[in-house]
Amino acid sequence: MCAAGLAAVSTHIRCVDAAREAARLAARGDNGGDVARNLAPEGAAVLIRRDGDFVVATVTARSAMLPGLAVEAKAVAAVEPASR
């Protein structure tokens, strides 16, 4: 059970990292989705959307040892003036 918990935490950390990078890059006008897919756990869903002057990146994945557990992370970044 302890190993399953550590795997879930590791999955969450990777989702957080992927969402942060995706939001940051998309706010600059770059393709954050490709980078997020490389950083996120295998099979993760990556969604990047614009919300006014912000970009919201959401990364959702399943924990390898607890497949019934969906792990999600969101990150928000302000759109940079040059990419508006």
XYZ file of C-alpha atoms in Angstrom, residues 3-84:
82
model
C 4.374 1.777 -2.695
C 1.008 2.520 -4.316
C 0.817 5.795 -2.405
C 4.314 6.784 -3.496
C 3.438 5.951 -7.107
C 0.354 8.183 -6.880
C 2.425 11.045 -5.446
C 5.005 10.622 -8.207
C 2.237 10.686 -10.830
C 0.830 13.864 -9.293
C 4.211 15.593 -9.272
C 4.703 14.776 -12.958
C 1.223 16.129 -13.729
C 1.990 19.354 -11.831
C 5.275 19.797 -13.719
C 3.605 19.127 -17.073
C 0.706 21.511 -16.401
C 3.051 24.282 -15.242
C 5.257 24.034 -18.323
C 2.267 23.788 -20.674
C 0.655 26.911 -19.216
C 3.910 28.869 -19.271
C 4.708 27.973 -22.869
C 1.152 28.490 -24.129
C 1.075 31.926 -22.465
C 4.124 32.850 -24.573
C 2.407 31.629 -27.722
C 4.415 28.402 -27.970
C 3.040 24.871 -28.239
C 2.823 23.777 -24.620
C 0.933 20.591 -25.416
C 3.911 18.753 -26.893
C 6.121 19.545 -23.920
C 3.373 18.598 -21.466
C 2.877 15.217 -23.146
C 6.605 14.514 -22.803
C 6.668 15.463 -19.109
C 3.355 13.894 -18.102
C 2.928 10.225 -17.223
C 2.228 7.910 -20.153
C -1.398 8.049 -21.249
C -2.102 11.383 -19.545
C -4.690 13.730 -21.003
C -3.500 17.287 -21.621
C -5.966 20.138 -22.089
C -4.900 23.732 -22.726
C -7.524 26.446 -22.977
C -7.673 30.218 -23.055
C -9.753 31.972 -20.400
C -9.696 35.699 -21.090
C -6.175 36.962 -20.470
C -5.081 33.633 -18.995
C -4.103 30.180 -20.217
C -5.244 27.190 -18.161
C -3.459 23.855 -18.573
C -4.950 20.682 -17.102
C -3.145 17.339 -16.994
C -5.017 14.216 -15.888
C -3.495 10.751 -15.469
C -4.149 7.422 -13.783
C -1.804 6.124 -11.125
C -0.043 2.955 -12.330
C -0.579 1.048 -9.077
C -4.001 2.531 -8.295
C -5.741 2.625 -11.711
C -9.018 3.685 -10.114
C -7.390 6.896 -8.906
C -7.402 9.821 -11.329
C -4.733 12.406 -10.586
C -5.189 15.941 -11.921
C -3.137 19.111 -11.878
C -3.982 22.573 -13.195
C -1.769 25.565 -13.837
C -2.671 29.100 -14.877
C -0.469 31.677 -16.582
C -1.180 35.200 -17.784
C -0.973 35.571 -21.549
C 2.113 37.577 -22.427
C 1.469 40.819 -24.348
C 3.515 39.731 -27.369
C 1.286 36.682 -27.930
C -2.099 38.450 -27.663
